[in-house]
PDB file of C-alpha atoms and ligand atoms in Angstrom:
ATOM      1  CA  UNK A 114      79.089  95.393 156.556  1.00 83.00           C
ATOM      2  CA  UNK A 115      79.243  96.872 153.055  1.00 96.00           C
ATOM      3  CA  UNK A 116      82.203  96.640 150.735  1.00 98.00           C
ATOM      4  CA  UNK A 117      83.396  98.233 147.464  1.00 98.00           C
ATOM      5  CA  UNK A 118      86.287  97.395 145.162  1.00 98.00           C
ATOM      6  CA  UNK A 119      87.928 100.240 143.286  1.00 98.00           C
ATOM      7  CA  UNK A 120      90.764 100.271 140.769  1.00 98.00           C
ATOM      8  CA  UNK A 121      93.512 102.852 141.326  1.00 98.00           C
ATOM      9  CA  UNK A 122      95.148 103.438 137.929  1.00 98.00           C
ATOM     10  CA  UNK A 123      98.730 104.649 137.483  1.00 98.00           C
ATOM     11  CA  UNK A 124      99.933 107.470 135.275  1.00 98.00           C
ATOM     12  CA  UNK A 125     102.834 108.185 132.975  1.00 98.00           C
ATOM     13  CA  UNK A 126     104.099 111.642 132.104  1.00 98.00           C
ATOM     14  CA  UNK A 127     104.350 111.840 128.323  1.00 98.00           C
ATOM     15  CA  UNK A 128     105.986 115.304 128.974  1.00 98.00           C
ATOM     16  CA  UNK A 129     107.186 117.031 132.148  1.00 98.00           C
ATOM     17  CA  UNK A 130     108.696 120.437 132.355  1.00 98.00           C
ATOM     18  CA  UNK A 131     109.501 122.614 135.389  1.00 97.00           C
ATOM     19  CA  UNK A 132     108.747 126.211 134.537  1.00 96.00           C
ATOM     20  CA  UNK A 133     109.368 128.084 137.812  1.00 94.00           C
ATOM     21  CA  UNK A 134     109.437 128.083 141.554  1.00 91.00           C
ATOM     22  CA  UNK A 135     106.879 129.664 143.916  1.00 91.00           C
ATOM     23  CA  UNK A 136     107.965 131.690 147.043  1.00 92.00           C
ATOM     24  CA  UNK A 137     107.016 128.692 149.251  1.00 90.00           C
ATOM     25  CA  UNK A 138     109.515 126.517 147.373  1.00 88.00           C
ATOM     26  CA  UNK A 139     106.875 124.538 145.376  1.00 89.00           C
ATOM     27  CA  UNK A 140     107.684 124.023 141.718  1.00 94.00           C
ATOM     28  CA  UNK A 141     105.575 125.223 138.826  1.00 96.00           C
ATOM     29  CA  UNK A 142     105.168 122.469 136.300  1.00 97.00           C
ATOM     30  CA  UNK A 143     103.828 121.980 132.858  1.00 98.00           C
ATOM     31  CA  UNK A 144     103.050 118.297 132.275  1.00 98.00           C
ATOM     32  CA  UNK A 145     101.160 115.966 129.962  1.00 98.00           C
ATOM     33  CA  UNK A 146      99.648 113.193 132.107  1.00 98.00           C
ATOM     34  CA  UNK A 147      98.329 109.923 130.858  1.00 98.00           C
ATOM     35  CA  UNK A 148      96.404 107.364 132.832  1.00 98.00           C
ATOM     36  CA  UNK A 149      97.547 103.825 132.114  1.00 98.00           C
ATOM     37  CA  UNK A 150      95.793 100.518 132.548  1.00 98.00           C
ATOM     38  CA  UNK A 151      98.237  99.416 135.293  1.00 98.00           C
ATOM     39  CA  UNK A 152      96.245  99.462 138.481  1.00 98.00           C
ATOM     40  CA  UNK A 153      96.307  98.689 142.234  1.00 98.00           C
ATOM     41  CA  UNK A 154      93.009  97.201 143.463  1.00 98.00           C
ATOM     42  CA  UNK A 155      91.480  98.572 146.740  1.00 98.00           C
ATOM     43  CA  UNK A 156      88.887  96.631 148.666  1.00 98.00           C
ATOM     44  CA  UNK A 157      87.221  98.893 151.146  1.00 98.00           C
ATOM     45  CA  UNK A 158      84.936  97.449 153.830  1.00 98.00           C
ATOM     46  CA  UNK A 159      82.981  99.220 156.529  1.00 98.00           C
ATOM     47  CA  UNK A 160      83.743  98.231 160.168  1.00 98.00           C
ATOM     48  CA  UNK A 161      81.416  98.263 163.301  1.00 97.00           C
ATOM     49  CA  UNK A 162      83.930 100.494 165.185  1.00 97.00           C
ATOM     50  CA  UNK A 163      85.667 103.613 163.960  1.00 98.00           C
ATOM     51  CA  UNK A 164      89.124 102.186 163.298  1.00 98.00           C
ATOM     52  CA  UNK A 165      91.040 102.496 160.061  1.00 98.00           C
ATOM     53  CA  UNK A 166      92.968  99.224 159.156  1.00 98.00           C
ATOM     54  CA  UNK A 167      95.158  99.070 156.118  1.00 98.00           C
ATOM     55  CA  UNK A 168      96.800  95.956 154.661  1.00 98.00           C
ATOM     56  CA  UNK A 169      98.941  95.784 151.530  1.00 98.00           C
ATOM     57  CA  UNK A 170     100.381  92.948 149.392  1.00 98.00           C
ATOM     58  CA  UNK A 171     103.811  94.595 149.427  1.00 98.00           C
ATOM     59  CA  UNK A 172     105.272  94.618 152.954  1.00 97.00           C
ATOM     60  CA  UNK A 173     107.572  97.672 152.291  1.00 96.00           C
ATOM     61  CA  UNK A 174     104.606  99.950 151.847  1.00 98.00           C
ATOM     62  CA  UNK A 175     103.682 101.629 155.156  1.00 98.00           C
ATOM     63  CA  UNK A 176     100.211 100.699 156.480  1.00 98.00           C
ATOM     64  CA  UNK A 177     100.036 103.261 159.243  1.00 98.00           C
ATOM     65  CA  UNK A 178      98.755 106.881 159.157  1.00 98.00           C
ATOM     66  CA  UNK A 179     101.583 107.736 156.718  1.00 98.00           C
ATOM     67  CA  UNK A 180      99.746 105.735 153.967  1.00 98.00           C
ATOM     68  CA  UNK A 181      97.926 108.074 151.613  1.00 98.00           C
ATOM     69  CA  UNK A 182      94.872 105.867 151.714  1.00 98.00           C
ATOM     70  CA  UNK A 183      94.734 106.369 155.547  1.00 98.00           C
ATOM     71  CA  UNK A 184      95.190 110.141 155.015  1.00 98.00           C
ATOM     72  CA  UNK A 185      92.383 110.143 152.548  1.00 98.00           C
ATOM     73  CA  UNK A 186      89.993 108.695 155.183  1.00 98.00           C
ATOM     74  CA  UNK A 187      90.979 111.403 157.677  1.00 98.00           C
ATOM     75  CA  UNK A 188      90.423 114.045 155.004  1.00 98.00           C
ATOM     76  CA  UNK A 189      86.826 112.940 154.368  1.00 98.00           C
ATOM     77  CA  UNK A 190      86.207 112.757 158.124  1.00 98.00           C
ATOM     78  CA  UNK A 191      87.219 116.395 158.403  1.00 98.00           C
ATOM     79  CA  UNK A 192      84.868 117.364 155.590  1.00 98.00           C
ATOM     80  CA  UNK A 193      81.982 115.163 156.679  1.00 98.00           C
ATOM     81  CA  UNK A 194      82.109 115.050 160.514  1.00 98.00           C
ATOM     82  CA  UNK A 195      80.290 112.022 161.909  1.00 97.00           C
ATOM     83  CA  UNK A 196      79.509 110.390 158.585  1.00 98.00           C
ATOM     84  CA  UNK A 197      82.672 108.355 157.848  1.00 98.00           C
ATOM     85  CA  UNK A 198      82.976 105.307 160.065  1.00 97.00           C
ATOM     86  CA  UNK A 199      85.740 102.693 160.439  1.00 98.00           C
ATOM     87  CA  UNK A 200      87.075 100.880 157.401  1.00 98.00           C
ATOM     88  CA  UNK A 201      89.319  98.022 156.422  1.00 98.00           C
ATOM     89  CA  UNK A 202      91.329  98.870 153.316  1.00 98.00           C
ATOM     90  CA  UNK A 203      93.220  96.158 151.474  1.00 98.00           C
ATOM     91  CA  UNK A 204      95.625  97.386 148.770  1.00 98.00           C
ATOM     92  CA  UNK A 205      96.611  94.916 146.085  1.00 98.00           C
ATOM     93  CA  UNK A 206      99.770  96.774 144.856  1.00 98.00           C
ATOM     94  CA  UNK A 207     100.586  96.463 141.154  1.00 97.00           C
ATOM     95  CA  UNK A 208     101.864  99.997 140.472  1.00 97.00           C
ATOM     96  CA  UNK A 209     105.589 100.161 141.134  1.00 94.00           C
ATOM     97  CA  UNK A 210     106.293 102.180 144.369  1.00 93.00           C
ATOM     98  CA  UNK A 211     108.323 105.441 144.582  1.00 90.00           C
ATOM     99  CA  UNK A 212     108.526 105.257 140.778  1.00 91.00           C
ATOM    100  CA  UNK A 213     106.933 108.373 139.356  1.00 92.00           C
ATOM    101  CA  UNK A 214     103.560 106.644 138.537  1.00 96.00           C
ATOM    102  CA  UNK A 215     101.536 108.258 141.315  1.00 96.00           C
ATOM    103  CA  UNK A 216     100.770 104.910 142.948  1.00 97.00           C
ATOM    104  CA  UNK A 217     100.090 106.378 146.445  1.00 98.00           C
ATOM    105  CA  UNK A 218      98.139 109.294 144.926  1.00 98.00           C
ATOM    106  CA  UNK A 219      95.961 106.894 143.005  1.00 98.00           C
ATOM    107  CA  UNK A 220      95.285 104.840 146.088  1.00 98.00           C
ATOM    108  CA  UNK A 221      94.236 108.041 147.827  1.00 98.00           C
ATOM    109  CA  UNK A 222      91.990 108.990 144.926  1.00 98.00           C
ATOM    110  CA  UNK A 223      90.412 105.542 144.992  1.00 98.00           C
ATOM    111  CA  UNK A 224      89.634 105.873 148.786  1.00 98.00           C
ATOM    112  CA  UNK A 225      87.989 109.218 148.300  1.00 98.00           C
ATOM    113  CA  UNK A 226      85.892 107.721 145.431  1.00 98.00           C
ATOM    114  CA  UNK A 227      85.134 104.570 147.336  1.00 98.00           C
ATOM    115  CA  UNK A 228      84.128 106.294 150.642  1.00 98.00           C
ATOM    116  CA  UNK A 229      81.775 108.643 148.693  1.00 98.00           C
ATOM    117  CA  UNK A 230      79.940 105.570 147.605  1.00 98.00           C
ATOM    118  CA  UNK A 231      80.085 103.533 150.801  1.00 98.00           C
ATOM    119  CA  UNK A 232      78.952 106.398 153.087  1.00 98.00           C
ATOM    120  CA  UNK A 233      76.696 108.124 150.487  1.00 98.00           C
ATOM    121  CA  UNK A 234      78.500 111.397 150.826  1.00 98.00           C
ATOM    122  CA  UNK A 235      77.033 112.842 147.664  1.00 98.00           C
ATOM    123  CA  UNK A 236      80.261 114.441 146.369  1.00 98.00           C
ATOM    124  CA  UNK A 237      80.505 115.391 142.761  1.00 98.00           C
ATOM    125  CA  UNK A 238      83.763 114.655 140.912  1.00 97.00           C
ATOM    126  CA  UNK A 239      84.814 118.290 140.846  1.00 97.00           C
ATOM    127  CA  UNK A 240      84.429 118.585 144.605  1.00 98.00           C
ATOM    128  CA  UNK A 241      86.336 115.406 145.138  1.00 98.00           C
ATOM    129  CA  UNK A 242      89.124 116.717 142.980  1.00 97.00           C
ATOM    130  CA  UNK A 243      89.182 120.058 144.831  1.00 97.00           C
ATOM    131  CA  UNK A 244      89.452 118.638 148.346  1.00 98.00           C
ATOM    132  CA  UNK A 245      91.802 115.832 147.376  1.00 97.00           C
ATOM    133  CA  UNK A 246      94.500 118.350 146.376  1.00 96.00           C
ATOM    134  CA  UNK A 247      95.308 118.535 150.061  1.00 96.00           C
ATOM    135  CA  UNK A 248      96.549 114.955 149.856  1.00 97.00           C
ATOM    136  CA  UNK A 249      99.037 115.648 147.064  1.00 95.00           C
ATOM    137  CA  UNK A 250      99.340 117.532 143.759  1.00 93.00           C
ATOM    138  CA  UNK A 251      98.767 114.379 141.622  1.00 95.00           C
ATOM    139  CA  UNK A 252      95.592 113.282 143.407  1.00 97.00           C
ATOM    140  CA  UNK A 253      93.076 115.360 141.533  1.00 97.00           C
ATOM    141  CA  UNK A 254      94.470 113.961 138.241  1.00 97.00           C
ATOM    142  CA  UNK A 255      93.981 110.452 139.567  1.00 98.00           C
ATOM    143  CA  UNK A 256      90.242 111.209 139.833  1.00 98.00           C
ATOM    144  CA  UNK A 257      90.104 113.092 136.536  1.00 98.00           C
ATOM    145  CA  UNK A 258      91.876 110.329 134.543  1.00 98.00           C
ATOM    146  CA  UNK A 259      92.515 110.149 130.814  1.00 98.00           C
ATOM    147  CA  UNK A 260      94.905 112.528 128.966  1.00 98.00           C
ATOM    148  CA  UNK A 261      95.479 116.022 130.422  1.00 98.00           C
ATOM    149  CA  UNK A 262      97.809 118.942 130.609  1.00 98.00           C
ATOM    150  CA  UNK A 263      98.626 119.813 134.113  1.00 98.00           C
ATOM    151  CA  UNK A 264      99.952 123.184 135.216  1.00 97.00           C
ATOM    152  CA  UNK A 265     100.356 125.252 138.403  1.00 95.00           C
ATOM    153  CA  UNK A 266     101.744 122.880 140.958  1.00 92.00           C
ATOM    154  CA  UNK A 267     100.020 120.145 139.098  1.00 90.00           C
ATOM    155  CA  UNK A 268      96.478 121.002 140.233  1.00 88.00           C
ATOM    156  CA  UNK A 269      95.279 122.840 137.076  1.00 95.00           C
ATOM    157  CA  UNK A 270      93.997 120.292 134.672  1.00 98.00           C
ATOM    158  CA  UNK A 271      92.936 120.679 131.067  1.00 98.00           C
ATOM    159  CA  UNK A 272      91.463 117.699 129.259  1.00 98.00           C
ATOM    160  CA  UNK A 273      93.192 116.835 125.982  1.00 98.00           C
ATOM    161  CA  UNK A 274      91.829 114.567 123.308  1.00 98.00           C
ATOM    162  CA  UNK A 275      92.574 110.871 123.763  1.00 98.00           C
ATOM    163  CA  UNK A 276      96.025 109.848 122.383  1.00 98.00           C
ATOM    164  CA  UNK A 277      96.203 107.230 119.590  1.00 97.00           C
ATOM    165  CA  UNK A 278      96.304 103.585 120.678  1.00 96.00           C
ATOM    166  CA  UNK A 279      99.811 102.497 121.749  1.00 97.00           C
ATOM    167  CA  UNK A 280     101.547 100.057 124.090  1.00 98.00           C
ATOM    168  CA  UNK A 281     103.844 100.994 126.908  1.00 98.00           C
ATOM    169  CA  UNK A 282     106.789  98.974 128.119  1.00 98.00           C
ATOM    170  CA  UNK A 283     107.326 100.203 131.640  1.00 98.00           C
ATOM    171  CA  UNK A 284     110.539  99.416 133.541  1.00 97.00           C
ATOM    172  CA  UNK A 285     111.409 100.278 137.138  1.00 96.00           C
ATOM    173  CA  UNK A 286     115.229 100.183 137.492  1.00 96.00           C
ATOM    174  CA  UNK A 287     116.556  98.783 140.767  1.00 93.00           C
ATOM    175  CA  UNK A 288     116.931 102.202 142.384  1.00 91.00           C
ATOM    176  CA  UNK A 289     114.432 104.385 144.240  1.00 86.00           C
ATOM    177  CA  UNK A 290     113.868 108.154 143.899  1.00 89.00           C
ATOM    178  CA  UNK A 291     112.474 110.575 146.330  1.00 91.00           C
ATOM    179  CA  UNK A 292     110.440 113.180 144.525  1.00 90.00           C
ATOM    180  CA  UNK A 293     111.321 115.879 147.124  1.00 91.00           C
ATOM    181  CA  UNK A 294     115.079 115.207 146.727  1.00 93.00           C
ATOM    182  CA  UNK A 295     114.768 115.218 142.936  1.00 95.00           C
ATOM    183  CA  UNK A 296     113.217 118.619 142.940  1.00 94.00           C
ATOM    184  CA  UNK A 297     115.672 120.053 145.431  1.00 92.00           C
ATOM    185  CA  UNK A 298     118.595 118.840 143.217  1.00 94.00           C
ATOM    186  CA  UNK A 299     116.842 120.305 140.079  1.00 94.00           C
ATOM    187  CA  UNK A 300     117.206 123.734 141.667  1.00 92.00           C
ATOM    188  CA  UNK A 301     120.862 123.380 141.559  1.00 92.00           C
ATOM    189  CA  UNK A 302     121.250 122.212 138.009  1.00 91.00           C
ATOM    190  CA  UNK A 303     121.951 124.880 135.320  1.00 86.00           C
ATOM    191  CA  UNK A 304     122.130 123.046 132.016  1.00 84.00           C
ATOM    192  CA  UNK A 305     118.727 121.404 131.463  1.00 92.00           C
ATOM    193  CA  UNK A 306     116.857 120.653 128.250  1.00 91.00           C
ATOM    194  CA  UNK A 307     113.243 121.729 128.427  1.00 96.00           C
ATOM    195  CA  UNK A 308     110.742 119.624 126.398  1.00 98.00           C
ATOM    196  CA  UNK A 309     108.505 121.724 124.141  1.00 98.00           C
ATOM    197  CA  UNK A 310     105.186 121.205 125.908  1.00 98.00           C
ATOM    198  CA  UNK A 311     103.114 123.362 123.483  1.00 98.00           C
ATOM    199  CA  UNK A 312     104.360 121.236 120.623  1.00 98.00           C
ATOM    200  CA  UNK A 313     103.446 118.038 122.489  1.00 98.00           C
ATOM    201  CA  UNK A 314      99.955 119.389 123.257  1.00 98.00           C
ATOM    202  CA  UNK A 315      99.409 120.531 119.666  1.00 98.00           C
ATOM    203  CA  UNK A 316     100.501 117.128 118.440  1.00 98.00           C
ATOM    204  CA  UNK A 317      98.010 115.358 120.722  1.00 98.00           C
ATOM    205  CA  UNK A 318      95.247 117.838 119.705  1.00 98.00           C
ATOM    206  CA  UNK A 319      95.768 117.067 116.048  1.00 98.00           C
ATOM    207  CA  UNK A 320      96.301 113.307 116.521  1.00 97.00           C
ATOM    208  CA  UNK A 321      99.819 113.683 115.016  1.00 97.00           C
ATOM    209  CA  UNK A 322     101.581 110.463 116.235  1.00 97.00           C
ATOM    210  CA  UNK A 323     105.060 111.512 114.907  1.00 97.00           C
ATOM    211  CA  UNK A 324     104.694 114.822 116.693  1.00 98.00           C
ATOM    212  CA  UNK A 325     103.698 113.112 119.923  1.00 98.00           C
ATOM    213  CA  UNK A 326     106.704 110.744 119.824  1.00 98.00           C
ATOM    214  CA  UNK A 327     109.239 113.397 118.943  1.00 98.00           C
ATOM    215  CA  UNK A 328     108.086 115.865 121.606  1.00 98.00           C
ATOM    216  CA  UNK A 329     107.880 113.527 124.525  1.00 98.00           C
ATOM    217  CA  UNK A 330     110.450 114.475 127.198  1.00 98.00           C
ATOM    218  CA  UNK A 331     111.146 115.019 130.866  1.00 98.00           C
ATOM    219  CA  UNK A 332     113.242 117.829 132.278  1.00 98.00           C
ATOM    220  CA  UNK A 333     113.861 115.923 135.412  1.00 97.00           C
ATOM    221  CA  UNK A 334     115.992 113.392 133.603  1.00 97.00           C
ATOM    222  CA  UNK A 335     118.741 116.116 134.025  1.00 96.00           C
ATOM    223  CA  UNK A 336     118.800 115.142 137.671  1.00 96.00           C
ATOM    224  CA  UNK A 337     117.680 111.509 137.912  1.00 96.00           C
ATOM    225  CA  UNK A 338     119.271 110.132 134.778  1.00 95.00           C
ATOM    226  CA  UNK A 339     122.492 111.871 135.605  1.00 93.00           C
ATOM    227  CA  UNK A 340     122.592 110.247 138.983  1.00 95.00           C
ATOM    228  CA  UNK A 341     121.549 106.802 137.718  1.00 96.00           C
ATOM    229  CA  UNK A 342     123.156 105.962 134.327  1.00 96.00           C
ATOM    230  CA  UNK A 343     120.917 102.846 134.180  1.00 97.00           C
ATOM    231  CA  UNK A 344     118.089 105.178 132.969  1.00 97.00           C
ATOM    232  CA  UNK A 345     119.971 106.125 129.800  1.00 97.00           C
ATOM    233  CA  UNK A 346     120.955 102.516 129.272  1.00 97.00           C
ATOM    234  CA  UNK A 347     117.335 101.363 129.418  1.00 98.00           C
ATOM    235  CA  UNK A 348     116.261 104.105 127.035  1.00 98.00           C
ATOM    236  CA  UNK A 349     118.901 102.994 124.546  1.00 98.00           C
ATOM    237  CA  UNK A 350     118.032  99.244 124.823  1.00 98.00           C
ATOM    238  CA  UNK A 351     114.359 100.082 124.295  1.00 98.00           C
ATOM    239  CA  UNK A 352     115.079 102.158 121.198  1.00 98.00           C
ATOM    240  CA  UNK A 353     117.480  99.558 119.842  1.00 97.00           C
ATOM    241  CA  UNK A 354     114.713  97.012 120.359  1.00 98.00           C
ATOM    242  CA  UNK A 355     112.108  98.923 118.417  1.00 98.00           C
ATOM    243  CA  UNK A 356     110.559 101.457 120.824  1.00 98.00           C
ATOM    244  CA  UNK A 357     109.455 104.511 118.929  1.00 98.00           C
ATOM    245  CA  UNK A 358     110.659 106.604 121.856  1.00 98.00           C
ATOM    246  CA  UNK A 359     111.545 106.100 125.577  1.00 98.00           C
ATOM    247  CA  UNK A 360     111.443 108.577 128.386  1.00 98.00           C
ATOM    248  CA  UNK A 361     111.439 108.725 132.205  1.00 98.00           C
ATOM    249  CA  UNK A 362     108.075 109.468 134.076  1.00 98.00           C
ATOM    250  CA  UNK A 363     107.747 111.823 136.936  1.00 96.00           C
ATOM    251  CA  UNK A 364     110.872 112.233 139.027  1.00 95.00           C
ATOM    252  CA  UNK A 365     111.794 108.737 138.008  1.00 94.00           C
ATOM    253  CA  UNK A 366     113.367 106.267 137.988  1.00 95.00           C
ATOM    254  CA  UNK A 367     110.720 104.523 135.916  1.00 97.00           C
ATOM    255  CA  UNK A 368     111.260 104.537 132.139  1.00 98.00           C
ATOM    256  CA  UNK A 369     108.624 103.739 129.612  1.00 98.00           C
ATOM    257  CA  UNK A 370     109.018 102.843 125.899  1.00 98.00           C
ATOM    258  CA  UNK A 371     106.267 103.450 123.348  1.00 98.00           C
ATOM    259  CA  UNK A 372     105.348 100.796 120.851  1.00 98.00           C
ATOM    260  CA  UNK A 373     102.605 100.943 118.203  1.00 97.00           C
ATOM    261  CA  UNK A 374      99.993  98.238 117.844  1.00 95.00           C
ATOM    262  CA  UNK A 375     101.555  95.365 115.861  1.00 94.00           C
ATOM    263  CA  UNK A 376     105.202  96.282 117.011  1.00 97.00           C
ATOM    264  CA  UNK A 377     107.287  93.555 118.652  1.00 96.00           C
ATOM    265  CA  UNK A 378     107.345  94.574 122.358  1.00 97.00           C
ATOM    266  CA  UNK A 379     108.627  91.209 123.514  1.00 97.00           C
ATOM    267  CA  UNK A 380     112.139  91.751 122.225  1.00 97.00           C
ATOM    268  CA  UNK A 381     112.727  94.894 124.368  1.00 98.00           C
ATOM    269  CA  UNK A 382     110.876  93.067 127.311  1.00 97.00           C
ATOM    270  CA  UNK A 383     113.278  90.143 127.052  1.00 97.00           C
ATOM    271  CA  UNK A 384     116.454  92.226 126.573  1.00 97.00           C
ATOM    272  CA  UNK A 385     115.807  94.474 129.508  1.00 97.00           C
ATOM    273  CA  UNK A 386     115.210  91.455 131.711  1.00 94.00           C
ATOM    274  CA  UNK A 387     118.220  89.571 130.368  1.00 96.00           C
ATOM    275  CA  UNK A 388     120.587  92.469 131.100  1.00 96.00           C
ATOM    276  CA  UNK A 389     119.267  92.809 134.701  1.00 94.00           C
ATOM    277  CA  UNK A 390     118.206  96.444 134.209  1.00 96.00           C
ATOM    278  CA  UNK A 391     114.812  96.097 135.843  1.00 95.00           C
ATOM    279  CA  UNK A 392     113.164  95.453 139.112  1.00 92.00           C
ATOM    280  CA  UNK A 393     109.795  95.331 137.604  1.00 93.00           C
ATOM    281  CA  UNK A 394     108.671  95.087 133.924  1.00 96.00           C
ATOM    282  CA  UNK A 395     105.105  95.768 132.798  1.00 97.00           C
ATOM    283  CA  UNK A 396     103.253  96.215 129.559  1.00 97.00           C
ATOM    284  CA  UNK A 397      99.985  98.132 129.403  1.00 98.00           C
ATOM    285  CA  UNK A 398      98.005 100.485 127.243  1.00 98.00           C
ATOM    286  CA  UNK A 399      96.694 104.016 127.857  1.00 98.00           C
ATOM    287  CA  UNK A 400      93.373 104.399 129.759  1.00 98.00           C
ATOM    288  CA  UNK A 401      91.512 106.500 127.115  1.00 97.00           C
ATOM    289  CA  UNK A 402      88.540 108.830 127.828  1.00 93.00           C
TER     290      UNK A 402
HETATM  291  P1  LIG B  99     104.391 110.424 142.376  1.00 51.64           P
HETATM  292  O1  LIG B  99     104.497 109.935 140.922  1.00 51.64           O
HETATM  293  O2  LIG B  99     103.053 110.946 142.695  1.00 51.64           O
HETATM  294  O3  LIG B  99     105.541 111.229 142.753  1.00 51.64           O
HETATM  295  P2  LIG B  99     105.422 108.021 143.215  1.00 51.64           P
HETATM  296  O4  LIG B  99     104.942 106.956 142.257  1.00 51.64           O
HETATM  297  O5  LIG B  99     106.837 108.462 142.947  1.00 51.64           O
HETATM  298  O6  LIG B  99     104.501 109.154 143.217  1.00 51.64           O
HETATM  299  P3  LIG B  99     104.461 106.393 145.356  1.00 51.64           P
HETATM  300  O7  LIG B  99     104.419 105.055 144.731  1.00 51.64           O
HETATM  301  O8  LIG B  99     103.153 107.108 145.608  1.00 51.64           O
HETATM  302  O9  LIG B  99     105.561 107.319 144.649  1.00 51.64           O
HETATM  303  O10 LIG B  99     105.205 106.195 146.805  1.00 51.64           O
HETATM  304  C1  LIG B  99     106.049 107.193 147.389  1.00 51.64           C
HETATM  305  C2  LIG B  99     106.138 106.890 148.847  1.00 51.64           C
HETATM  306  O11 LIG B  99     104.975 107.090 149.497  1.00 51.64           O
HETATM  307  C3  LIG B  99     106.504 105.397 149.144  1.00 51.64           C
HETATM  308  O12 LIG B  99     107.903 105.220 149.354  1.00 51.64           O
HETATM  309  C4  LIG B  99     105.688 105.088 150.445  1.00 51.64           C
HETATM  310  O13 LIG B  99     106.563 105.102 151.561  1.00 51.64           O
HETATM  311  C5  LIG B  99     104.663 106.184 150.573  1.00 51.64           C
HETATM  312  N1  LIG B  99     103.291 105.684 150.454  1.00 51.64           N
HETATM  313  C6  LIG B  99     102.227 106.154 151.137  1.00 51.64           C
HETATM  314  N2  LIG B  99     101.062 105.638 150.796  1.00 51.64           N
HETATM  315  C7  LIG B  99     101.383 104.767 149.842  1.00 51.64           C
HETATM  316  C8  LIG B  99     100.588 103.906 149.026  1.00 51.64           C
HETATM  317  N3  LIG B  99      99.212 103.774 149.236  1.00 51.64           N
HETATM  318  N4  LIG B  99     101.172 103.220 148.054  1.00 51.64           N
HETATM  319  C9  LIG B  99     102.513 103.284 147.908  1.00 51.64           C
HETATM  320  N5  LIG B  99     103.275 104.102 148.609  1.00 51.64           N
HETATM  321  C10 LIG B  99     102.716 104.812 149.584  1.00 51.64           C
END
């Protein structure tokens, strides 16, 4: 038996805009993605037989063929017939689930990476990114990592310079959001505020911290924050407690506040906990490349 342990890092959207819809109903997006140092840990071990067994530390995460990690094994079996044997995959879940942080996508990316090593498949990163798009629009980015602008349906990635050091306070409010339902509702909303993604990208490119902070934004707040007022409440508390800005990531409901090195992050952490606004509170930094 051989075994590998792989970290599956989460992501935050420093910016997210929806710029159109394709004939098949998919949405064209313009996003700035940032990998963060909040990670699931996957331990993948080969088996003597050909079965795929998944276990997870959170019992509400499905461990059957609907788990993206399982789907990733099947994907590689299709691309490399006869070369990918049975595996036991254990997922230590740290990334909040159904929260807009690409937890499932990152697990899938980790399996693609891990099986490439375990079964000596010889895939280069670009190829892994290309085939993993089939598993979901965020999966290629989870292999790419770092800071990137993502366009198309999320599959076109352009590397951006690393952002300045900062700390994130990440809060998952006690509600869950389905990405599909959020996008469906977005199509029916008329008054939305689009973040200026060019301005955000220019600020990142020139290392302009004030520009980064003032141009962060998420057009999907017009759906999710409208439905769940707790999101605006968390943003206000974070700002009152010293966050330089606070926005929702992905389709939500997770909100993150930005703090500079040396800022007091504990006050906001304590206040959000005290007011019962959170089902999970995390602090972490960006994963910089
Ligand atoms: P994204 O930001 O890519 O939209 P998300 O963070 O909103 O993703 P996930 O944490 O990936 O959402 O979970 C969405 C749903 O996917 C869960 O409710 C769960 O049923 C299912 N799922 C499948 N595989 C996994 C996995 N490995 N980890 C977590 N959830 C998974």
